[in-house]
Amino acid sequence: MADADSRQKNQAFLQQMERQRLQKPCLRAIDLRGKVIGECQAYQIGQQTHYLDDRSYLLLKTLLERSDNKFTVGVFEAWQKARELLDKQTTTPQAQAPKPILLRDADHYQKIDFSQPILRRELRLNIATNVLVDVDELRYHATTIDMSVSGMRISMRPTQYLQKDQHVLISLPQLQENAPENLLTELTYQITSLQHTPQQTIAIIQRQCSDDIQLNYWLTQWLHDKQSLSVVNLDSELLNIANEYYLRLFCQYFSSPLFWAEQDLSNILFTHSSEPAESVLNSLEKVQVLNKLPIQALETAQAVLIQINQDDTLSWADTNDAVQIQQLSSHKAAKKQYLLRKQTITFSAEQVSQTLEPLAARQSDLALSLAEKLQQCQLLLTLTDISTGNHDFVKSDDINEHENVSETSISLPEAQRLSLYITRSTERYEIHTPIQLHINQQQLSLVTNELSAGGLSVRVPASQSVTTGSRVNVDFTRWQQQSKLKLTQVPYEVRSQQHWQGMTLLGLRRLVESCPSSINTFFDQILAENKPTLSVRNDDLALQLSSRLFANQLRDNLADVLLFFGLDADNNRILQAVASTTNNNANSHQSLWQAISYATGRITQPLKLPISDLQAGLQFGLYAFSRTTESEWQISSDLLFEDMASKQFFINRAMNSAEYRFFNCQLQPIKPTTWSAAADLQQQLTQLRRHNNHKVKQIRETLSSLFVIAQLTDITQVLVNQFGNKS
């Protein structure tokens, strides 16, 4: 018993001595210079000066706060143990090899993020200058990699404390020597991006340019003066051009008509189509069901499967209702099947107002009415023809027929094109004058829709065969009676055509070079003399500005996956780029796109190169599965199946695998004149050539090599519900 009491007293004595030891002031100075990869600063604590990196200082500061700011032996030992533990838990980030701005490599397709805002358009120069970064009680010494008026990319030794979206104070001591007093001292920036490597931390920081007009002016002038001595950083500019061109390709070749509706689906406000999408509208109009689309069914369904039966009636089913889908699929006499989907959208009032400012300056009432209609748009409806990928799978007739039949008539506004770039050298006026149009050895009596010195537009019956690029002649019958000039057989070129409900709107360009000078002078004079009484047409400007707003919505909300196929340096077909958005989940299936990349030759084989203006698009089902989450994807399509049995066998295998995806694929050839027609983008590249001719040449070759765009519509859920449960 006495021994136990003695042991307890000894233990208590030792514990008391240990507490006294830990509470003694620590006389040791900490010096981590050369021992850590981070930057060390001098910190005065009591009588000692310690050299610590940011993480070590913050750790020591926390421990000091718990001990009444006394640097004791206990604080020092606790700091040592905590630092050793953090070193064990910290994983060294792997350095990432820089990638070229645009790749042309079969093994590495380019990722285009449509959901991200367009990168900054300011001039950025590769300039190295010293930077002081202050945040809370910490200071970092950094060096700029590149700079612009509103931001900079800086490099420093590895840090632990800095975080994305954190606000920091920036000082530029070298630049301050030649600037007004304190102009470049303690400027507020926000960290927008951080990248850590074993050797350094790279941060992108930005500031609000509206905060200081004097600073903006000084930086603009300084960068302009340095431009000839520094290398311009072209990455942002080239990415802007590439993203813009990919977006224009989609707007020109999208295969599914677009309808923009109010929230309650009571009113379709806008309809958009392209040359490929017009075939969908025309096929529905041909069987007189275009105005019977089951729009109201989307009040309760996210998507509906529409079926055009052999007797030209229209039936539909909710894609998430397996019973309805199977009952709808029991119709063996189906002609066509379409997928109608809805998505919620929102137009920012501020963005609409800013975008329409050029239109408001010309015609305020048109800008106001357009803005009001855009604000009412809250739903995007997409109509996709999925007949090839879906209608072959037909159930037996033992299911009792029960179908949803659409009988409600809807009103659709005239379809427009999404035109992000429109150039006109002359003003257009609303002039309705009778003409005789000579086309295909026929003579049509028509009335112009609008007219300018260099062209006109006119509507002809949709049954009239017209080829874009062909030459036609026009007689101005009324004007001929009032003029001694010969105003007959005036040559025009068909530049565009757009079909809608039995009529085709032709855009004609007058062949000025083929007309006598007297005819050219006549059009200039008659329009100039009557200009005060003529109504200027601003609908082209309205179309271009509104198209930008609609395109931005598609860039953010597109549900389909876009694949852009091109040619590498050896003229081999490759998957050049994949466009991802928030809604299409393309980033979560990168291994699938890589598998499709390897199958590029088989997928695009039916398209013969070089692409001609008359080459038609192609539609087929594309099917893929991966037996396990780690195994490679197997790809096949309707083009590769020998018969219906082999196709159904592949689908069954896929549905019994760990992962599978079924798509309706629309391949649309890119016309050879598409890249050359982007005159504004060509001009931007020409201006950038003097800064880096190699990169500009690279992007020209890459974008001009694109020959087809594929729009993939996910029909996995439709086929799964058609087949029922996996067997």
XYZ file of C-alpha atoms in Angstrom:
727
model
C 0.000 0.000 0.000
C 2.862 2.324 0.922
C 4.574 1.513 -2.383
C 1.438 2.539 -4.291
C 1.196 5.863 -2.475
C 4.894 6.473 -3.128
C 4.449 5.805 -6.852
C 1.488 8.192 -7.038
C 3.454 10.930 -5.267
C 6.405 10.419 -7.585
C 4.136 10.510 -10.624
C 2.448 13.707 -9.420
C 5.843 15.253 -8.753
C 7.078 14.367 -12.249
C 3.908 15.746 -13.835
C 4.335 18.988 -11.888
C 7.935 19.253 -12.997
C 6.879 18.614 -16.622
C 4.250 21.363 -16.439
C 6.801 23.736 -15.029
C 9.222 22.820 -17.816
C 6.625 23.373 -20.522
C 5.662 26.740 -19.018
C 9.209 28.050 -19.032
C 9.995 30.704 -21.661
C 11.579 29.227 -24.768
C 14.821 30.955 -25.674
C 15.214 29.152 -28.977
C 14.814 31.092 -32.234
C 13.185 29.236 -35.122
C 14.869 29.605 -38.495
C 13.309 27.635 -41.388
C 15.230 29.383 -44.150
C 16.551 26.728 -46.510
C 14.558 24.017 -44.726
C 11.140 24.621 -46.356
C 10.237 25.362 -49.948
C 7.934 28.234 -49.000
C 9.055 31.827 -48.557
C 10.227 32.682 -45.025
C 9.620 36.052 -43.408
C 10.998 37.505 -40.164
C 8.524 37.646 -37.260
C 9.343 39.253 -33.882
C 7.898 37.285 -30.955
C 9.085 38.489 -27.572
C 12.858 38.928 -27.660
C 13.397 36.432 -30.485
C 13.207 36.862 -34.266
C 11.807 33.810 -36.048
C 12.015 33.073 -39.786
C 8.881 31.165 -40.768
C 6.887 30.314 -43.866
C 3.164 31.127 -43.940
C 1.904 27.788 -42.649
C 4.441 27.604 -39.808
C 3.694 31.157 -38.722
C -0.077 30.656 -38.695
C 0.356 27.445 -36.698
C 2.617 29.160 -34.165
C 0.239 32.119 -33.944
C -2.683 29.818 -33.092
C -0.680 28.114 -30.329
C 0.471 31.457 -28.903
C -3.128 32.656 -28.671
C -3.911 29.633 -26.491
C -1.014 30.449 -24.109
C -1.593 34.170 -23.590
C 0.918 35.029 -26.344
C 3.818 33.531 -24.356
C 6.418 31.630 -26.369
C 7.057 28.727 -23.999
C 8.780 25.376 -24.317
C 5.337 23.768 -24.503
C 4.291 26.012 -27.383
C 7.502 25.243 -29.260
C 7.168 21.453 -28.815
C 3.473 21.514 -29.730
C 4.385 23.539 -32.851
C 7.048 20.968 -33.796
C 4.641 18.011 -33.443
C 1.842 19.723 -35.339
C 4.200 20.685 -38.151
C 5.526 17.108 -38.440
C 1.948 15.802 -38.565
C 0.946 18.298 -41.262
C 4.030 17.412 -43.315
C 2.972 13.754 -43.293
C -0.607 14.585 -44.286
C 0.327 17.038 -47.046
C 0.586 15.474 -50.487
C 2.922 17.055 -52.933
C 0.989 18.364 -55.958
C 2.026 16.933 -59.275
C 3.289 19.366 -61.850
C 1.162 19.446 -64.998
C 2.833 19.742 -68.353
C 1.617 22.764 -70.304
C -0.641 21.963 -73.242
C -0.673 23.745 -76.599
C -3.467 26.204 -77.149
C -5.041 24.015 -79.846
C -4.119 20.398 -80.407
C -4.434 18.397 -83.588
C -3.817 14.974 -82.120
C -5.941 11.844 -82.342
C -4.996 10.926 -78.769
C -5.869 14.299 -77.222
C -9.088 15.986 -78.240
C -9.628 19.586 -77.190
C -12.146 20.391 -74.458
C -14.312 23.410 -75.196
C -16.223 24.598 -72.141
C -19.248 26.438 -73.509
C -20.512 27.148 -69.982
C -17.532 29.299 -69.037
C -17.744 33.027 -69.750
C -15.627 34.289 -72.606
C -12.079 34.944 -71.452
C -10.950 38.515 -70.991
C -10.292 40.439 -74.163
C -7.779 42.930 -72.737
C -4.248 43.108 -74.026
C -1.984 40.887 -71.929
C 1.796 41.174 -72.051
C 4.424 38.762 -70.783
C 6.165 41.099 -68.329
C 8.216 40.210 -65.233
C 8.158 42.690 -62.343
C 8.263 42.370 -58.554
C 4.996 42.100 -56.634
C 4.301 42.326 -52.899
C 1.244 40.336 -51.801
C -0.175 41.236 -48.366
C -2.985 39.312 -46.742
C -3.802 39.577 -43.053
C -0.416 39.501 -41.288
C 1.387 37.655 -44.101
C 3.490 39.011 -46.916
C 4.613 37.161 -50.043
C 7.177 38.201 -52.623
C 6.016 37.302 -56.132
C 6.852 37.999 -59.766
C 4.410 38.707 -62.568
C 4.194 36.273 -65.478
C 1.848 38.422 -67.540
C -0.206 41.537 -66.946
C -3.290 43.348 -68.225
C -5.123 46.454 -67.049
C -7.507 44.500 -64.817
C -5.450 41.478 -63.792
C -2.181 39.641 -63.685
C -0.740 36.170 -63.344
C 1.901 35.933 -60.624
C 4.349 33.275 -59.468
C 5.700 32.809 -55.932
C 7.234 30.141 -53.755
C 4.713 27.482 -52.599
C 2.075 28.852 -50.214
C -0.491 27.246 -47.955
C -2.605 30.167 -46.782
C -3.813 31.696 -50.035
C -7.233 30.521 -51.245
C -9.358 31.053 -54.331
C -11.727 34.085 -54.127
C -9.578 35.566 -51.327
C -8.915 39.327 -51.423
C -5.291 40.443 -51.211
C -3.399 43.744 -51.287
C -0.975 44.115 -54.188
C 1.951 46.517 -54.438
C 4.222 46.984 -57.455
C 7.413 48.611 -56.087
C 9.360 48.720 -59.363
C 6.495 50.309 -61.293
C 5.734 52.675 -58.418
C 9.087 54.415 -58.962
C 7.747 55.976 -62.192
C 4.105 56.347 -61.154
C 2.231 59.002 -59.140
C 2.664 58.657 -55.391
C 1.056 55.526 -53.883
C -0.825 54.813 -57.121
C 0.476 51.223 -57.282
C 0.565 50.514 -53.547
C -1.857 48.227 -51.684
C -4.293 47.697 -54.550
C -7.199 45.368 -53.807
C -7.257 42.262 -56.019
C -9.191 39.004 -55.839
C -7.651 35.593 -56.439
C -9.617 33.933 -59.257
C -7.384 30.911 -59.816
C -4.648 29.050 -57.927
C -2.317 26.353 -59.190
C 0.174 24.642 -56.879
C 3.276 22.754 -58.023
C 6.184 21.414 -55.952
C 8.274 24.425 -56.978
C 5.816 27.326 -57.018
C 2.306 28.672 -56.608
C 0.770 30.432 -59.609
C -2.169 32.756 -58.971
C -4.421 34.715 -61.312
C -5.664 37.884 -59.632
C -8.137 40.490 -60.870
C -9.483 43.831 -59.724
C -12.558 45.935 -60.405
C -11.560 48.345 -63.178
C -14.306 50.794 -62.245
C -12.648 51.500 -58.900
C -9.900 53.868 -60.079
C -9.983 55.733 -63.397
C -6.494 57.223 -62.874
C -5.022 53.760 -62.284
C -6.750 52.371 -65.380
C -5.362 55.186 -67.523
C -1.813 54.815 -66.163
C -1.747 51.023 -66.640
C -3.229 51.308 -70.138
C -0.577 53.782 -71.197
C 2.232 51.815 -69.548
C 1.196 48.551 -71.219
C 0.865 50.313 -74.553
C 4.399 51.672 -74.209
C 5.724 48.231 -73.299
C 3.886 46.444 -76.095
C 6.707 46.740 -78.605
C 9.263 45.472 -76.088
C 7.258 42.577 -74.622
C 5.674 39.454 -75.994
C 1.892 39.634 -76.132
C 0.225 36.694 -74.386
C -2.145 35.362 -77.042
C -3.681 32.424 -75.215
C -6.835 34.264 -74.150
C -7.292 35.933 -77.516
C -6.868 32.678 -79.429
C -9.207 30.822 -77.088
C -11.776 33.569 -77.616
C -11.537 33.146 -81.379
C -11.696 29.351 -81.183
C -14.687 29.359 -78.795
C -16.493 31.909 -80.936
C -15.965 29.884 -84.093
C -17.125 26.639 -82.463
C -20.231 28.447 -81.235
C -20.913 29.831 -84.719
C -20.552 26.369 -86.208
C -23.210 25.059 -83.867
C -25.547 27.999 -84.544
C -25.171 27.426 -88.290
C -25.493 23.636 -88.325
C -27.657 22.635 -85.332
C -30.091 19.902 -86.309
C -32.956 20.422 -83.829
C -35.453 23.306 -84.143
C -35.582 25.552 -81.077
C -38.708 27.057 -79.515
C -38.567 29.728 -76.797
C -41.704 29.804 -74.653
C -43.309 31.444 -71.656
C -43.273 29.632 -68.320
C -46.835 28.297 -68.664
C -46.211 27.152 -72.276
C -49.192 29.230 -73.405
C -47.186 31.127 -75.986
C -44.214 30.318 -78.218
C -42.336 33.607 -78.562
C -39.451 32.694 -80.901
C -38.628 29.844 -83.277
C -35.093 29.207 -84.530
C -33.913 26.840 -87.201
C -30.877 26.228 -89.365
C -30.532 24.650 -92.773
C -30.375 21.117 -91.241
C -33.141 21.888 -88.720
C -35.472 23.066 -91.461
C -35.815 19.477 -92.661
C -37.459 18.603 -89.328
C -39.928 21.476 -89.601
C -40.642 20.717 -93.258
C -41.327 17.023 -92.600
C -43.844 17.893 -89.867
C -45.414 20.598 -91.976
C -45.723 18.189 -94.884
C -48.014 15.896 -92.868
C -49.753 18.924 -91.326
C -48.840 18.204 -87.700
C -46.342 21.023 -87.055
C -49.023 23.047 -85.272
C -50.153 20.005 -83.271
C -46.969 19.418 -81.291
C -47.909 18.369 -77.712
C -46.351 21.437 -76.107
C -48.727 21.370 -73.140
C -47.591 17.850 -72.255
C -44.354 19.427 -71.017
C -46.252 20.990 -68.121
C -45.816 17.698 -66.262
C -43.084 15.959 -68.304
C -39.471 16.946 -68.823
C -39.440 15.324 -72.264
C -41.955 13.563 -74.496
C -41.496 11.057 -77.300
C -43.585 12.046 -80.325
C -44.580 9.532 -82.961
C -45.966 10.229 -86.424
C -48.071 7.214 -87.346
C -48.588 5.794 -90.810
C -51.949 7.541 -91.074
C -50.218 10.890 -90.302
C -51.729 11.122 -86.830
C -49.565 12.247 -83.934
C -49.152 10.328 -80.666
C -46.851 10.978 -77.711
C -45.590 9.545 -74.429
C -43.693 10.774 -71.380
C -40.093 9.519 -71.755
C -39.927 8.677 -68.037
C -43.072 6.538 -68.185
C -42.012 3.048 -69.292
C -45.614 1.884 -69.767
C -46.467 4.789 -72.059
C -43.258 4.342 -74.041
C -43.893 0.619 -74.572
C -47.487 1.251 -75.582
C -46.419 3.938 -78.016
C -43.749 1.630 -79.469
C -46.316 -1.069 -80.184
C -47.317 0.833 -83.341
C -45.498 -0.965 -86.114
C -46.825 1.558 -88.630
C -44.824 4.459 -87.182
C -43.282 6.810 -89.734
C -41.170 9.075 -87.573
C -40.240 9.648 -83.954
C -39.183 12.905 -82.352
C -37.930 13.889 -78.924
C -39.360 17.123 -77.497
C -37.457 18.403 -74.445
C -37.733 21.448 -72.219
C -35.183 23.407 -70.193
C -35.603 26.345 -67.859
C -33.764 29.509 -68.891
C -33.484 33.096 -67.700
C -32.502 36.200 -69.623
C -30.699 38.753 -67.473
C -32.400 42.144 -67.781
C -29.044 43.891 -67.490
C -27.437 41.715 -70.163
C -30.387 42.181 -72.515
C -30.278 45.938 -72.065
C -26.528 46.150 -72.669
C -26.656 43.889 -75.723
C -29.515 45.800 -77.360
C -27.970 49.244 -76.849
C -26.870 49.585 -80.532
C -30.432 48.783 -81.634
C -31.944 51.180 -79.103
C -29.775 53.979 -80.523
C -31.292 53.404 -83.984
C -34.849 52.284 -83.231
C -35.810 52.461 -79.567
C -39.330 51.051 -79.977
C -38.019 47.911 -81.705
C -35.374 47.435 -78.997
C -37.956 47.876 -76.248
C -40.430 45.374 -77.709
C -37.647 42.854 -78.352
C -36.367 43.210 -74.769
C -39.881 42.649 -73.402
C -40.300 39.461 -75.425
C -36.904 38.164 -74.344
C -37.790 38.744 -70.688
C -40.893 36.597 -71.166
C -38.823 33.642 -72.451
C -38.391 31.191 -69.588
C -38.382 27.819 -71.336
C -36.297 26.396 -74.183
C -37.939 23.576 -76.155
C -35.858 21.391 -78.462
C -37.349 19.108 -81.126
C -35.041 16.322 -82.335
C -35.677 13.722 -85.013
C -34.583 10.409 -83.449
C -36.225 8.092 -85.967
C -33.075 6.318 -87.133
C -31.772 5.549 -83.673
C -35.080 4.499 -82.189
C -37.894 3.390 -84.483
C -36.399 0.015 -85.428
C -37.171 -1.397 -81.967
C -40.816 -2.442 -82.085
C -42.730 -4.403 -79.455
C -45.288 -7.045 -80.202
C -48.959 -6.154 -80.428
C -50.009 -7.992 -77.260
C -49.987 -4.712 -75.264
C -53.389 -3.042 -75.171
C -53.269 0.087 -77.250
C -53.422 3.230 -75.165
C -52.042 6.386 -76.649
C -51.915 10.104 -76.049
C -53.170 11.888 -79.145
C -52.363 15.535 -79.690
C -55.302 17.556 -80.960
C -54.551 21.040 -79.612
C -53.402 23.527 -82.219
C -50.518 25.848 -81.361
C -49.306 29.021 -83.025
C -45.641 29.169 -83.990
C -43.831 32.384 -84.961
C -41.858 32.377 -88.183
C -38.550 30.592 -87.811
C -35.384 32.684 -87.824
C -31.716 31.818 -88.198
C -29.189 32.371 -85.430
C -26.852 34.853 -87.120
C -23.936 35.940 -84.941
C -22.162 37.820 -87.702
C -23.949 39.883 -90.361
C -22.193 42.326 -92.636
C -23.917 44.723 -94.994
C -22.255 47.530 -96.927
C -25.501 49.407 -97.615
C -28.666 50.210 -95.685
C -31.814 48.240 -96.397
C -35.250 49.803 -96.788
C -38.773 48.464 -96.565
C -39.719 48.756 -100.238
C -42.517 46.727 -101.794
C -42.253 46.974 -105.545
C -43.472 44.477 -108.172
C -40.824 42.452 -109.979
C -40.544 39.575 -112.423
C -38.129 36.893 -111.183
C -36.535 34.718 -113.867
C -35.508 31.452 -112.267
C -35.116 27.920 -113.615
C -36.487 28.988 -117.003
C -39.619 30.250 -115.249
C -40.958 33.752 -114.708
C -42.600 34.564 -111.361
C -44.543 37.749 -110.599
C -43.588 38.778 -107.064
C -43.310 41.761 -104.723
C -40.065 42.619 -102.934
C -39.921 42.386 -99.164
C -37.030 44.827 -98.770
C -34.430 46.398 -101.003
C -31.010 48.029 -100.895
C -28.584 49.292 -103.514
C -26.843 45.928 -103.471
C -29.637 43.416 -102.996
C -33.216 42.532 -102.138
C -35.314 39.851 -100.485
C -38.426 38.225 -101.854
C -40.686 35.288 -101.024
C -41.332 32.455 -103.480
C -43.408 29.273 -103.131
C -41.527 26.529 -101.264
C -42.166 24.192 -104.187
C -39.872 26.353 -106.321
C -36.471 24.681 -106.573
C -33.689 27.136 -105.735
C -29.959 26.545 -105.320
C -27.894 28.801 -103.090
C -25.214 30.454 -105.199
C -27.192 30.226 -108.422
C -27.819 33.222 -110.665
C -31.266 34.714 -111.322
C -32.491 37.771 -113.240
C -34.975 40.395 -112.057
C -37.239 42.766 -114.017
C -38.358 45.870 -112.094
C -41.705 46.258 -113.837
C -42.993 49.454 -112.171
C -39.642 51.241 -112.200
C -39.138 50.309 -115.855
C -42.257 52.275 -116.716
C -40.797 55.356 -115.010
C -37.239 55.164 -116.307
C -35.519 55.203 -119.682
C -32.852 52.814 -118.403
C -33.158 49.127 -119.065
C -34.250 47.730 -115.685
C -34.906 44.221 -116.933
C -32.713 41.144 -116.674
C -30.777 42.686 -113.778
C -28.463 39.911 -112.537
C -28.660 38.703 -108.932
C -27.092 35.834 -106.952
C -29.048 33.705 -104.468
C -27.160 34.214 -101.188
C -29.590 32.644 -98.722
C -32.930 30.894 -98.498
C -35.183 30.097 -95.585
C -38.346 27.991 -95.683
C -41.412 28.530 -93.547
C -44.960 27.237 -93.941
C -45.061 26.844 -97.710
C -42.894 29.838 -98.618
C -39.181 30.427 -99.091
C -37.554 33.748 -98.267
C -34.732 34.404 -100.740
C -31.890 36.801 -100.056
C -30.494 38.073 -103.361
C -27.257 39.995 -103.927
C -27.096 42.189 -107.002
C -24.080 41.372 -109.144
C -22.787 44.937 -109.249
C -19.718 43.909 -111.203
C -21.953 42.537 -113.980
C -24.200 45.609 -114.196
C -23.571 48.733 -116.302
C -22.429 51.762 -114.341
C -25.720 53.479 -115.206
C -27.678 50.763 -113.373
C -25.417 51.027 -110.323
C -25.843 54.799 -110.310
C -29.634 54.436 -110.656
C -30.014 52.364 -107.487
C -27.732 54.678 -105.502
C -29.540 57.818 -106.647
C -33.122 56.620 -106.295
C -32.530 55.412 -102.741
C -30.650 58.588 -101.787
C -33.387 60.844 -103.207
C -36.186 58.989 -101.430
C -34.328 58.255 -98.192
C -36.327 60.767 -96.069
C -39.550 58.955 -96.923
C -38.210 55.408 -96.694
C -38.319 53.173 -93.645
C -34.878 51.803 -92.760
C -34.895 48.107 -91.889
C -33.038 47.388 -88.641
C -34.210 43.801 -88.334
C -30.758 42.521 -89.330
C -29.211 44.348 -86.397
C -31.988 43.096 -84.138
C -31.408 39.569 -85.423
C -27.665 39.721 -84.825
C -27.978 41.134 -81.304
C -30.782 38.791 -80.251
C -28.901 35.860 -81.795
C -26.006 36.632 -79.459
C -28.352 36.496 -76.480
C -29.925 33.237 -77.640
C -26.505 31.745 -78.408
C -25.337 32.577 -74.889
C -28.352 30.706 -73.524
C -27.497 27.689 -75.668
C -23.876 27.927 -74.590
C -25.005 27.670 -70.966
C -27.932 25.244 -71.263
C -27.304 22.975 -74.254
C -28.228 19.397 -73.330
C -26.700 17.751 -76.414
C -23.009 16.941 -76.753
C -21.193 18.525 -79.695
C -18.274 16.771 -81.364
C -16.110 18.590 -83.911
C -14.146 16.402 -86.307
C -11.169 17.673 -88.273
C -7.959 16.625 -89.990
C -4.494 16.382 -88.477
C -1.277 17.464 -90.182
C -1.230 14.178 -92.158
C -4.879 14.600 -93.260
C -6.064 11.810 -90.972
C -9.545 12.221 -89.534
C -9.537 13.047 -85.814
C -11.901 14.178 -83.100
C -10.744 17.767 -82.749
C -12.937 19.058 -79.924
C -15.782 18.209 -77.545
C -18.046 21.016 -76.301
C -19.224 20.700 -72.720
C -21.975 22.619 -70.932
C -23.524 22.463 -67.490
C -26.379 20.292 -68.759
C -24.733 17.807 -71.123
C -22.342 16.275 -68.522
C -19.656 15.898 -71.171
C -16.884 16.355 -68.616
C -17.991 13.239 -66.728
C -17.594 10.951 -69.770
C -14.132 11.805 -71.036
C -13.174 8.158 -71.533
C -16.233 7.734 -73.773
C -15.223 10.654 -76.006
C -11.713 9.251 -76.206
C -13.177 5.923 -77.375
C -15.240 7.790 -79.979
C -12.051 9.590 -80.985
C -10.419 6.251 -81.776
C -13.507 5.314 -83.838
C -13.513 8.569 -85.817
C -12.707 6.861 -89.115
C -15.633 4.441 -88.835
C -18.103 7.088 -87.666
C -17.314 9.648 -90.368
C -16.534 7.206 -93.185
C -19.778 7.873 -95.163
C -18.753 11.527 -95.591
C -16.479 11.863 -98.592
C -13.668 14.388 -98.519
C -13.286 17.076 -99.563
C -16.702 18.296 -98.393
C -18.816 19.922 -101.092
C -21.530 22.551 -100.639
C -24.166 20.030 -101.724
C -23.129 17.147 -99.466
C -26.021 16.127 -97.222
C -25.892 15.340 -93.535
C -26.246 11.921 -91.967
C -28.355 10.622 -89.081
C -27.838 7.342 -87.212
C -27.878 5.755 -83.782
C -24.609 5.623 -81.835
C -24.330 3.036 -79.065
C -21.608 2.543 -76.432
C -21.061 0.477 -73.303
C -18.349 -0.389 -70.808
C -18.589 -3.788 -69.129
C -16.985 -2.465 -65.933
C -16.262 1.029 -64.705
C -12.567 0.448 -65.441
C -12.824 -1.239 -68.856
C -12.698 0.502 -72.226
C -15.840 1.608 -74.026
C -17.081 -0.388 -76.991
C -18.602 1.713 -79.772
C -20.963 0.778 -82.586
C -23.563 2.491 -84.755
C -26.373 1.825 -87.193
C -23.812 2.187 -89.975
C -21.856 -0.832 -88.738
C -24.592 -3.361 -87.916
C -25.076 -6.043 -90.555
C -28.717 -6.601 -89.697
C -31.369 -5.851 -87.087
C -30.469 -8.909 -85.026
C -26.854 -7.810 -84.532
C -28.021 -4.354 -83.510
C -30.452 -5.721 -80.933
C -27.793 -8.108 -79.615
C -25.388 -5.184 -79.082
C -28.088 -3.171 -77.274
C -28.866 -6.113 -74.987
C -25.178 -6.539 -74.116
C -24.938 -2.841 -73.384
C -27.916 -2.823 -71.033
C -26.341 -5.594 -68.994
C -23.079 -3.676 -68.582
C -21.895 -1.352 -65.848
C -22.160 1.765 -68.032
C -23.952 2.403 -71.299
C -25.037 5.376 -73.379
C -27.226 5.521 -76.486
C -27.251 8.581 -78.734
C -29.030 9.863 -81.776
C -26.175 11.239 -83.883
C -26.618 13.975 -86.469
C -23.540 14.482 -88.656
C -23.582 17.808 -90.483
C -20.811 18.537 -93.034
C -19.154 21.908 -92.594
C -19.162 23.754 -95.905
C -15.676 24.640 -97.151
C -16.558 28.349 -97.247
C -17.602 28.489 -93.591
C -14.197 29.410 -92.184
C -13.408 31.949 -94.898
C -16.832 33.569 -94.349
C -15.885 34.453 -90.751
C -14.265 37.678 -91.944
C -14.171 39.315 -88.501
C -12.339 36.350 -86.953
C -9.934 36.287 -89.877
C -9.225 39.963 -89.319
C -8.541 39.411 -85.619
C -6.031 36.687 -86.446
C -4.337 38.933 -88.996
C -3.861 41.596 -86.328
C -2.324 39.026 -83.963
C 0.152 37.646 -86.491
C 2.837 40.186 -85.666
C 2.865 39.039 -82.044
C 3.137 35.298 -82.648
C 2.894 34.132 -86.224
C 3.366 30.472 -85.252
C 0.343 30.331 -82.943
C -1.830 32.229 -85.389
C -0.852 29.838 -88.162
C -1.645 26.918 -85.869
C -5.155 28.116 -85.061
C -5.877 28.887 -88.734
C -4.894 25.362 -89.727
C -6.877 23.820 -86.891
C -10.132 25.698 -87.466
C -9.967 25.445 -91.244
C -9.427 21.664 -90.999
C -12.833 21.066 -89.359
C -15.090 19.201 -91.761
C -18.067 17.886 -89.772
C -19.975 18.605 -86.568
C -21.818 15.842 -84.695
C -24.753 16.629 -82.423
C -25.368 13.789 -79.959
C -28.799 13.567 -78.340
C -28.977 11.161 -75.415
C -31.791 8.647 -75.998
C -30.653 6.163 -73.343
C -33.761 6.584 -71.188
C -36.077 6.170 -74.173
C -34.523 2.869 -75.234
C -34.341 1.564 -71.670
C -38.044 2.233 -71.184
C -38.816 0.690 -74.557
C -37.042 -2.512 -73.578
C -38.286 -2.546 -69.998
C -36.063 -3.977 -67.277
C -32.617 -5.326 -68.200
C -32.567 -9.037 -68.705
